[in-house]
Coordinates of C-alpha atoms in Angstrom, one line a residue:
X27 CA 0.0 0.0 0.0
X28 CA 1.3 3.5 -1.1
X29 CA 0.2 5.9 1.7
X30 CA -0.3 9.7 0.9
X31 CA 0.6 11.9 3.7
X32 CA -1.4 14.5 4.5
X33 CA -0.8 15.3 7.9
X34 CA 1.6 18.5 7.9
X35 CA -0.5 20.0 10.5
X36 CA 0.6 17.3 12.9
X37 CA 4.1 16.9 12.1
X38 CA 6.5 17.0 9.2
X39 CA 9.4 14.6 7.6
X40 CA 12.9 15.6 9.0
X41 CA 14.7 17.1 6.3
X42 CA 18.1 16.0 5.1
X43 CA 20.1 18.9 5.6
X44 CA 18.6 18.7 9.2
X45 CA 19.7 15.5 10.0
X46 CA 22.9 15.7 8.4
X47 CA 23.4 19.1 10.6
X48 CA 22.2 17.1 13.9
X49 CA 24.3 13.4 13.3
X50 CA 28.0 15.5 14.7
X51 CA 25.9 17.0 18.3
X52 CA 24.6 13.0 18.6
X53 CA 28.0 11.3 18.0
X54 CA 30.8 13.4 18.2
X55 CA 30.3 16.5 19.6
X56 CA 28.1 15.6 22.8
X57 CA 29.2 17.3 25.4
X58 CA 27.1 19.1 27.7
X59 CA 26.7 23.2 26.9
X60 CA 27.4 23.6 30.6
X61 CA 30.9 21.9 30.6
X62 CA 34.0 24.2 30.6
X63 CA 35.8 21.8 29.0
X64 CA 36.5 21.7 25.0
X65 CA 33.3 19.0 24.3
X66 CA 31.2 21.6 26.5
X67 CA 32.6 24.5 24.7
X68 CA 31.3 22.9 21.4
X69 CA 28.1 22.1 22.1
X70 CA 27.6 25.9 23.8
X71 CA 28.6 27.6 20.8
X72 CA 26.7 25.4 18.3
X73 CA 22.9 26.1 20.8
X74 CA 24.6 30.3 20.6
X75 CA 24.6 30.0 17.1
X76 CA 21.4 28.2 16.5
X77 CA 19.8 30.7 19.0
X78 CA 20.9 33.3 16.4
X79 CA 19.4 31.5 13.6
X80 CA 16.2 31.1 15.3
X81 CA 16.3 34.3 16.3
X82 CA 16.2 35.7 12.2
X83 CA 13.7 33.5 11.3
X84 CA 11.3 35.4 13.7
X85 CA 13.1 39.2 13.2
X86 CA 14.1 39.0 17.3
X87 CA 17.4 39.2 19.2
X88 CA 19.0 35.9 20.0
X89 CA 19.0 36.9 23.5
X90 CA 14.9 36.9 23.4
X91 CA 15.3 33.4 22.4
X92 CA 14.7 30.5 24.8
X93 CA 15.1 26.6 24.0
X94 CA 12.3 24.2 25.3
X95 CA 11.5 21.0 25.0
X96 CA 8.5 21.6 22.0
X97 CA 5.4 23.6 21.5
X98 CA 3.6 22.7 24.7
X99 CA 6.2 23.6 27.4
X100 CA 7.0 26.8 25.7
X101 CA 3.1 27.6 26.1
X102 CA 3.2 26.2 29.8
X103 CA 6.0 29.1 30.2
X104 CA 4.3 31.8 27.8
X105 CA 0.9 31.2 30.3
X106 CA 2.1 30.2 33.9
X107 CA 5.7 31.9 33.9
X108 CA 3.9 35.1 33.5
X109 CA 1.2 35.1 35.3
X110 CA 3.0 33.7 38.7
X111 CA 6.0 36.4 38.1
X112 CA 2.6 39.1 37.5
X113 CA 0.3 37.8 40.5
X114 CA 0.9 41.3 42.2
X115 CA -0.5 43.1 39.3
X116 CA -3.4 41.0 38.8
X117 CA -4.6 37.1 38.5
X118 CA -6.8 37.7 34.7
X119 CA -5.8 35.8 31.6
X120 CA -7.7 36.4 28.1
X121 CA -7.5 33.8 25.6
X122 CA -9.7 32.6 22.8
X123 CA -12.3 29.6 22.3
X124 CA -10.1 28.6 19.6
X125 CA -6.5 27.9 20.9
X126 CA -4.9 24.7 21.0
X127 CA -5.1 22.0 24.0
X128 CA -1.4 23.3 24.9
X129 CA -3.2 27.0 25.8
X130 CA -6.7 25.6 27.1
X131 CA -5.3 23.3 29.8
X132 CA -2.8 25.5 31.2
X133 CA -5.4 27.9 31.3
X134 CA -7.9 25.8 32.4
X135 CA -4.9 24.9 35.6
X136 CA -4.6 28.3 36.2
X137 CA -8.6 28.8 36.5
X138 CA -8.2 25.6 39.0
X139 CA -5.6 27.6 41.2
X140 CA -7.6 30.7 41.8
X141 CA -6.8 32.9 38.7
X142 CA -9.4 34.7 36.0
X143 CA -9.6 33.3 32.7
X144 CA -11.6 35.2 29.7
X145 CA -12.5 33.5 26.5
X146 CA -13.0 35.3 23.3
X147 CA -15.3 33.9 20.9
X148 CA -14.3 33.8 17.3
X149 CA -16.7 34.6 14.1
X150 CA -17.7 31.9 11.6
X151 CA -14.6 31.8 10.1
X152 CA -12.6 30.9 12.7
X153 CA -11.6 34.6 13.2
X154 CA -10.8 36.2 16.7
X155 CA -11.5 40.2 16.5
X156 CA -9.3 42.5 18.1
X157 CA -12.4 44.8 19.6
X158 CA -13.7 41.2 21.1
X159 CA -10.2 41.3 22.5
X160 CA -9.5 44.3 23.8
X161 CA -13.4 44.1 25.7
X162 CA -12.3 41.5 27.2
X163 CA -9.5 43.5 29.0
X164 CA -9.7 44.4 32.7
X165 CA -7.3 46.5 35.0
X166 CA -6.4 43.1 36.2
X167 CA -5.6 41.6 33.1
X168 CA -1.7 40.5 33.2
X169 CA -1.6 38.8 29.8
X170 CA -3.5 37.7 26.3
X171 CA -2.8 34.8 24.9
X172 CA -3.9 34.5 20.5
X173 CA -2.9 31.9 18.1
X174 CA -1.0 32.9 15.2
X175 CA -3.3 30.4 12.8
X176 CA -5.5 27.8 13.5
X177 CA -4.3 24.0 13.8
X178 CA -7.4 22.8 12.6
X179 CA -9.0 24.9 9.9
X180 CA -6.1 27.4 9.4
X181 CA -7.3 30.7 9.4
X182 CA -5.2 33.0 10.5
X183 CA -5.7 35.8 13.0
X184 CA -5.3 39.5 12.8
X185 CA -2.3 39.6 15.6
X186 CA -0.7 42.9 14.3
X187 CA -4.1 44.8 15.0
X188 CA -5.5 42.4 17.9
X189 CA -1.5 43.0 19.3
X190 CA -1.8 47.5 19.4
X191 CA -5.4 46.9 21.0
X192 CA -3.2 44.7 24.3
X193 CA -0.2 46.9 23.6
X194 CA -1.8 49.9 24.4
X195 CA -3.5 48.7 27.9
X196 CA -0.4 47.8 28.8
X197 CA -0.8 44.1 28.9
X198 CA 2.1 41.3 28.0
X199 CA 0.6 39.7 24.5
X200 CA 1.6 36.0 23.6
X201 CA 0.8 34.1 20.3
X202 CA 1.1 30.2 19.9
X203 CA 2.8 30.2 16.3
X204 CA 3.6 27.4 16.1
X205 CA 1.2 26.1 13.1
X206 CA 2.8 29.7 11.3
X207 CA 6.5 30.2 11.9
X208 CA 7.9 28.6 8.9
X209 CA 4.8 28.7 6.6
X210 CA 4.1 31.9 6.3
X211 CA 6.7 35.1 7.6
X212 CA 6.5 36.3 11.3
X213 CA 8.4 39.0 12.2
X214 CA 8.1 39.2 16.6
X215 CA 7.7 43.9 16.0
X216 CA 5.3 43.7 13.2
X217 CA 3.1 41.4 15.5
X218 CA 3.6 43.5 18.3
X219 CA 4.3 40.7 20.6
X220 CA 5.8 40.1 23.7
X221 CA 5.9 36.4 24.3
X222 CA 5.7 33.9 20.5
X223 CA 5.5 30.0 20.5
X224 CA 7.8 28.5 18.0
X225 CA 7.5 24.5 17.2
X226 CA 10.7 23.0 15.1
X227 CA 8.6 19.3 14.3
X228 CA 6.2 21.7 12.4
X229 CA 8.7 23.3 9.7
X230 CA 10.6 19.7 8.8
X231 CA 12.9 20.1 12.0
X232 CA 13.4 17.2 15.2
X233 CA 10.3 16.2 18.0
X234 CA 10.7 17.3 21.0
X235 CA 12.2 20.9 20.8
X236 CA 11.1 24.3 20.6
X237 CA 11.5 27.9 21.5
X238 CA 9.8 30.7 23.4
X239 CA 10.7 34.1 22.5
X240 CA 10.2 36.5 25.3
X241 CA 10.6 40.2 24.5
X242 CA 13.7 42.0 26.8
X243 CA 11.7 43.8 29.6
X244 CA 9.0 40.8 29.6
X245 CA 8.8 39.4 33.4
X246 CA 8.2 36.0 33.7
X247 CA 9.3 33.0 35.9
X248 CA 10.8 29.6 35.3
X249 CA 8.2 27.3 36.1
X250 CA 10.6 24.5 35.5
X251 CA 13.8 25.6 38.4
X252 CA 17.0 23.7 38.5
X253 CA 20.2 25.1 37.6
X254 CA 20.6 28.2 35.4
X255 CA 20.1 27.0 31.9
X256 CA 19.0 29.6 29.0
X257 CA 20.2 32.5 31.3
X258 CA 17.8 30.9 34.6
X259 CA 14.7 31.1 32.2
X260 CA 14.5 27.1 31.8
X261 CA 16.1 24.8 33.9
X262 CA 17.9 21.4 31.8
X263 CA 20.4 20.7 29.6
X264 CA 19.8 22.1 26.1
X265 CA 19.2 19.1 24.1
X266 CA 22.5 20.2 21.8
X267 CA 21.0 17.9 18.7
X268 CA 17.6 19.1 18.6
X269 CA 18.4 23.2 19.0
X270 CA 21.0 22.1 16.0
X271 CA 18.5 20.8 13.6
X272 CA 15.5 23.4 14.5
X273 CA 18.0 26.3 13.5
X274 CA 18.7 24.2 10.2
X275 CA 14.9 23.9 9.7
X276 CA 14.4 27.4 10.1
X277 CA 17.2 28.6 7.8
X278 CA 15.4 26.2 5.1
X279 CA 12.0 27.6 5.6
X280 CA 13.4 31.0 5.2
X281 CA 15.3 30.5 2.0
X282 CA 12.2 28.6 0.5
X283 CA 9.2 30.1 1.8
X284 CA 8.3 32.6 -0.6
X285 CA 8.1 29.6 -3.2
X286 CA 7.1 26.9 -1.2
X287 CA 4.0 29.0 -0.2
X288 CA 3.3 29.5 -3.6
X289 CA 3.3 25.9 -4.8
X290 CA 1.6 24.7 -1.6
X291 CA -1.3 27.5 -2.2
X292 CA -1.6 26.0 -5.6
X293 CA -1.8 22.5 -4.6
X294 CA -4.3 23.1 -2.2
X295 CA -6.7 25.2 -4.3
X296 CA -6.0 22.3 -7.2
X297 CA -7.2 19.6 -4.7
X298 CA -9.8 21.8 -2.9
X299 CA -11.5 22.3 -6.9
X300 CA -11.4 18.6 -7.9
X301 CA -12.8 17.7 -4.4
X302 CA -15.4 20.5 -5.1
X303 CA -16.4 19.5 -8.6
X304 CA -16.7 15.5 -8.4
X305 CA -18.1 16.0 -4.9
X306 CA -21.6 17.1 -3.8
X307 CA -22.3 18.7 -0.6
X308 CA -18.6 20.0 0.2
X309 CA -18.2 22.7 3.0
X310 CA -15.1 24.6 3.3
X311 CA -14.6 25.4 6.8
X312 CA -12.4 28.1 8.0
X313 CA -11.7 32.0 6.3
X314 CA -11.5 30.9 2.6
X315 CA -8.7 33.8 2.3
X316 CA -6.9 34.3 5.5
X317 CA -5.7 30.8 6.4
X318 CA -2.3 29.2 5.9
X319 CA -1.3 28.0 2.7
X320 CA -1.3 24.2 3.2
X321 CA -4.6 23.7 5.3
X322 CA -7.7 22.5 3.6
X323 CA -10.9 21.8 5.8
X324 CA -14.0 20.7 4.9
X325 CA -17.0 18.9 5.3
X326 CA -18.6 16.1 3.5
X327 CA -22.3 15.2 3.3
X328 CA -24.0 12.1 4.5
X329 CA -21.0 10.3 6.1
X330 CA -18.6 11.3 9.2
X331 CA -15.0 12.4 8.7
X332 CA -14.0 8.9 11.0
X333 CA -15.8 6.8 9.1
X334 CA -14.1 8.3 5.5
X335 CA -10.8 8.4 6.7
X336 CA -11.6 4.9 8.1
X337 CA -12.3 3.4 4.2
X338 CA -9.3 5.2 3.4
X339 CA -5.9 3.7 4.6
X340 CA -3.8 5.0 2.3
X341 CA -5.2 8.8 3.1
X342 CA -2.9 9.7 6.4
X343 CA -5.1 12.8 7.2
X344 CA -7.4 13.9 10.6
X345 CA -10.3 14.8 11.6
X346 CA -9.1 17.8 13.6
X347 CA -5.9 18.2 16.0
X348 CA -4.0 15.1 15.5
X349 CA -4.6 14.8 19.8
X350 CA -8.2 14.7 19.1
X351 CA -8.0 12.6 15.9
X352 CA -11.4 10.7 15.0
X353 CA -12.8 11.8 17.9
X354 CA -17.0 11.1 17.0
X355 CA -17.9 14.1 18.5
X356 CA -17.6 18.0 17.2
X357 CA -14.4 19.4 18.1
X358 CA -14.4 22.6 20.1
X359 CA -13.2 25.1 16.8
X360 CA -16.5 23.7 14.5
X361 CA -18.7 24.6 17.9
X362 CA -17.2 27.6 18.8
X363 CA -17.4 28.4 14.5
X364 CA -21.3 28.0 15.4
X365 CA -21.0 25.2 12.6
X366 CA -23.8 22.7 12.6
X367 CA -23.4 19.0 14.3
X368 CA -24.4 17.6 10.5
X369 CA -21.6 19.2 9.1
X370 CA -19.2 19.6 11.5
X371 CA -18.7 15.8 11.6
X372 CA -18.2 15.0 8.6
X373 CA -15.0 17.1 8.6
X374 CA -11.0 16.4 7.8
X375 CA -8.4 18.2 7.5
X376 CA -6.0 18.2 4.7
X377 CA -2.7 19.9 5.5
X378 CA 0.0 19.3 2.7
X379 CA 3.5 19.9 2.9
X380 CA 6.8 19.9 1.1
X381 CA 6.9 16.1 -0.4
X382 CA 3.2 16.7 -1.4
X383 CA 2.5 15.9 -5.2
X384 CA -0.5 16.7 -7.4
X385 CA -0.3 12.7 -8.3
X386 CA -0.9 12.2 -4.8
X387 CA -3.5 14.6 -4.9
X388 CA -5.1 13.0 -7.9
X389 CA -5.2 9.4 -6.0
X390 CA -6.7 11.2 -3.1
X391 CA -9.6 12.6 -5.0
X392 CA -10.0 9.2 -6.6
X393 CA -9.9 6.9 -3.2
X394 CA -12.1 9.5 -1.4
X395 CA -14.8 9.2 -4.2
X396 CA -14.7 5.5 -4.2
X397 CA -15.0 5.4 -0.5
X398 CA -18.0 7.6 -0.8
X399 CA -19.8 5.4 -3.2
X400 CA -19.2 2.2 -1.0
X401 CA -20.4 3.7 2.0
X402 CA -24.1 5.0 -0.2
X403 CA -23.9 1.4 -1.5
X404 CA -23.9 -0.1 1.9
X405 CA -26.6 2.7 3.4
X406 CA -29.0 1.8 0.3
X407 CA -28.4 -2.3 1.3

């Protein structure tokens, strides 16, 4: 069986150049950045100069850049290390009905240990509106927490204009990029940010490491204490390897972006208009403008997304967040999109990527009509 892979959302193939960067800091070179010695002197100026790297892909100063262990822990920091190092100025969080499990359970943890949390709703497209946000705001507000774009359907928010509504209450602003860095360009001033979520397994670099930027003047506490790592911001040893091959990853994404955008876009549209035109009853779900070049939701009538994906081994797709994946129930985005139960459930998501072809997409279109027709076959029985 020839599987089609259409799960970029979720995670991404390791490129090459990536690994071939990461093989010297997992054989050779593995000393510990904290050693004085000449093995730890390598491996601490190989994490400096991936901290620079990382730190152009976003427009920041590498100084503003702090290595985590993925796109979770550097929301648990974004969220809990500023609102414990803020309790004095207040105990209120605003975030959005729309945010990824790695926001809503810290937040929801936070609610659990006595502080305020605010959720804005979003419009039918998926879009959060910077008035909604800044209504939301209260003199004890310490931070606001937005998505960059959406996991699921991919929209992608107005941060620049929800970011000078926070700004000017004087309110720390973070954004969970990490379905954006690497797809599409974000630059840390432009979004008016303080705090921004970067993911390396989402732009074709290593599991299990990330980055927070936090803007110079942000406060904020390690919620993770040990010894001084990333100047006493995050406590354990930088995992050398991992910090090599997400700077690789986002040096690729940079120099190919601009292109790879463009022939991702086209793909997608392609796929979206065969799907549209063989197909009756599609619904595209999510801003049909303002959402991220590789992402393609919809709906399809008179069978649920589980049960198509289901018929369809060779299709490596979702439902929705790959940690909610054929879930038979509405996922919280369609509900809070006001998106009926019908429709909502017969949803996947589509995200392609770098070794997507239109072949591949052809095949798709072809395997998800003949898995339609079985299941009417079997209904009409």
């Amino acid at each position: 069986m020839k599987y089609i892979y259409l799960d970029y959302n979720a995670t991404t193939p390791l490129e090459d150049e990536v690994l071939e960067a990461m093989l010297p800091y997992l054989k050779n070179n593995y000393g510990n950045p904290s050693s004085g010695h000449w093995y730890g002197r390598e491996a601490k100026k190989a994490v400096e100069e991936s901290r620079e790297k990382v730190a152009a892909l976003i427009g920041a100063s590498p100084e503003e850049i702090v290595f985590t262990g993925g796109g979770s822990e550097s929301n648990n920091l974004a969220l809990k290390g500023v609102l414990y190092a803020n309790w004095p100025k207040g105990k209120h969080l605003v975030t959005s009905v729309i945010e990824h499990p790695a926001i809503m359970k810290p937040a929801g943890h936070l609610q659990e240990i006595g502080y305020e949390v605010s959720y804005v709703p979003c419009d039918e497209y998926g879009v959060v509106h910077p008035g909604r946000v800044a209504r939301a705001i209260t003199n004890s507000t310490v931070l606001v927490s937005i998505m960059y774009a959406n996991n699921e359907v991919g929209t992608i928010q107005p941060i620049k204009e929800i970011g000078k509504s926070v700004r000017v209450r004087g309110v720390y602003f973070h954004s969970d990029a990490s379905q954006a860095v690497g797809k599409i360009p974000v630059r840390v001033d432009e979004a008016n940010v303080d705090l921004l979520t970067l993911c390396a397994h989402k732009f074709c670099g290593p599991k299990g490491v990330g980055a927070l930027f936090i803007r110079k003047g942000t406060v904020i506490e390690s919620f993770i204490h040990g010894s001084g790592h990333e100047s006493g911001r995050r406590a354990g040893t930088e995992n050398v390897a991992g910090v090599v091959g997400m700077a690789t990853a986002g040096e690729i994404a940079q120099r190919t972006m601009k292109d790879e955008s463009e022939r991702i876009t086209r793909l997608r549209d392609y796929f979206y208009y065969r799907l549209k035109s063989e197909i009756r009853g599609l619904v595209l779900n999510g801003h049909p403008e303002m959402r991220l070049p590789n992402t393609l939701h919809v709906s399809f009538e008179e069978i649920s997304g589980t049960d198509l994906l289901n018929r369809i081994p060779e299709i490596c797709a979702t439902t929705g967040a790959a940690c909610a994946d054929r879930a038979e129930q509405l996922s919280g985005v369609m509900k809070a999109m006001g998106v009926k139960e019908d429709i909502g459930l017969g949803s996947v998501r589509f995200s392609l990527g770098r070794r997507t072809t239109r072949e591949e997409l052809d095949r798709a279109v072809q395997l998800i009509k003949e898995a339609l027709e079985e299941s009417k076959q079997q209904v009409g029985r």
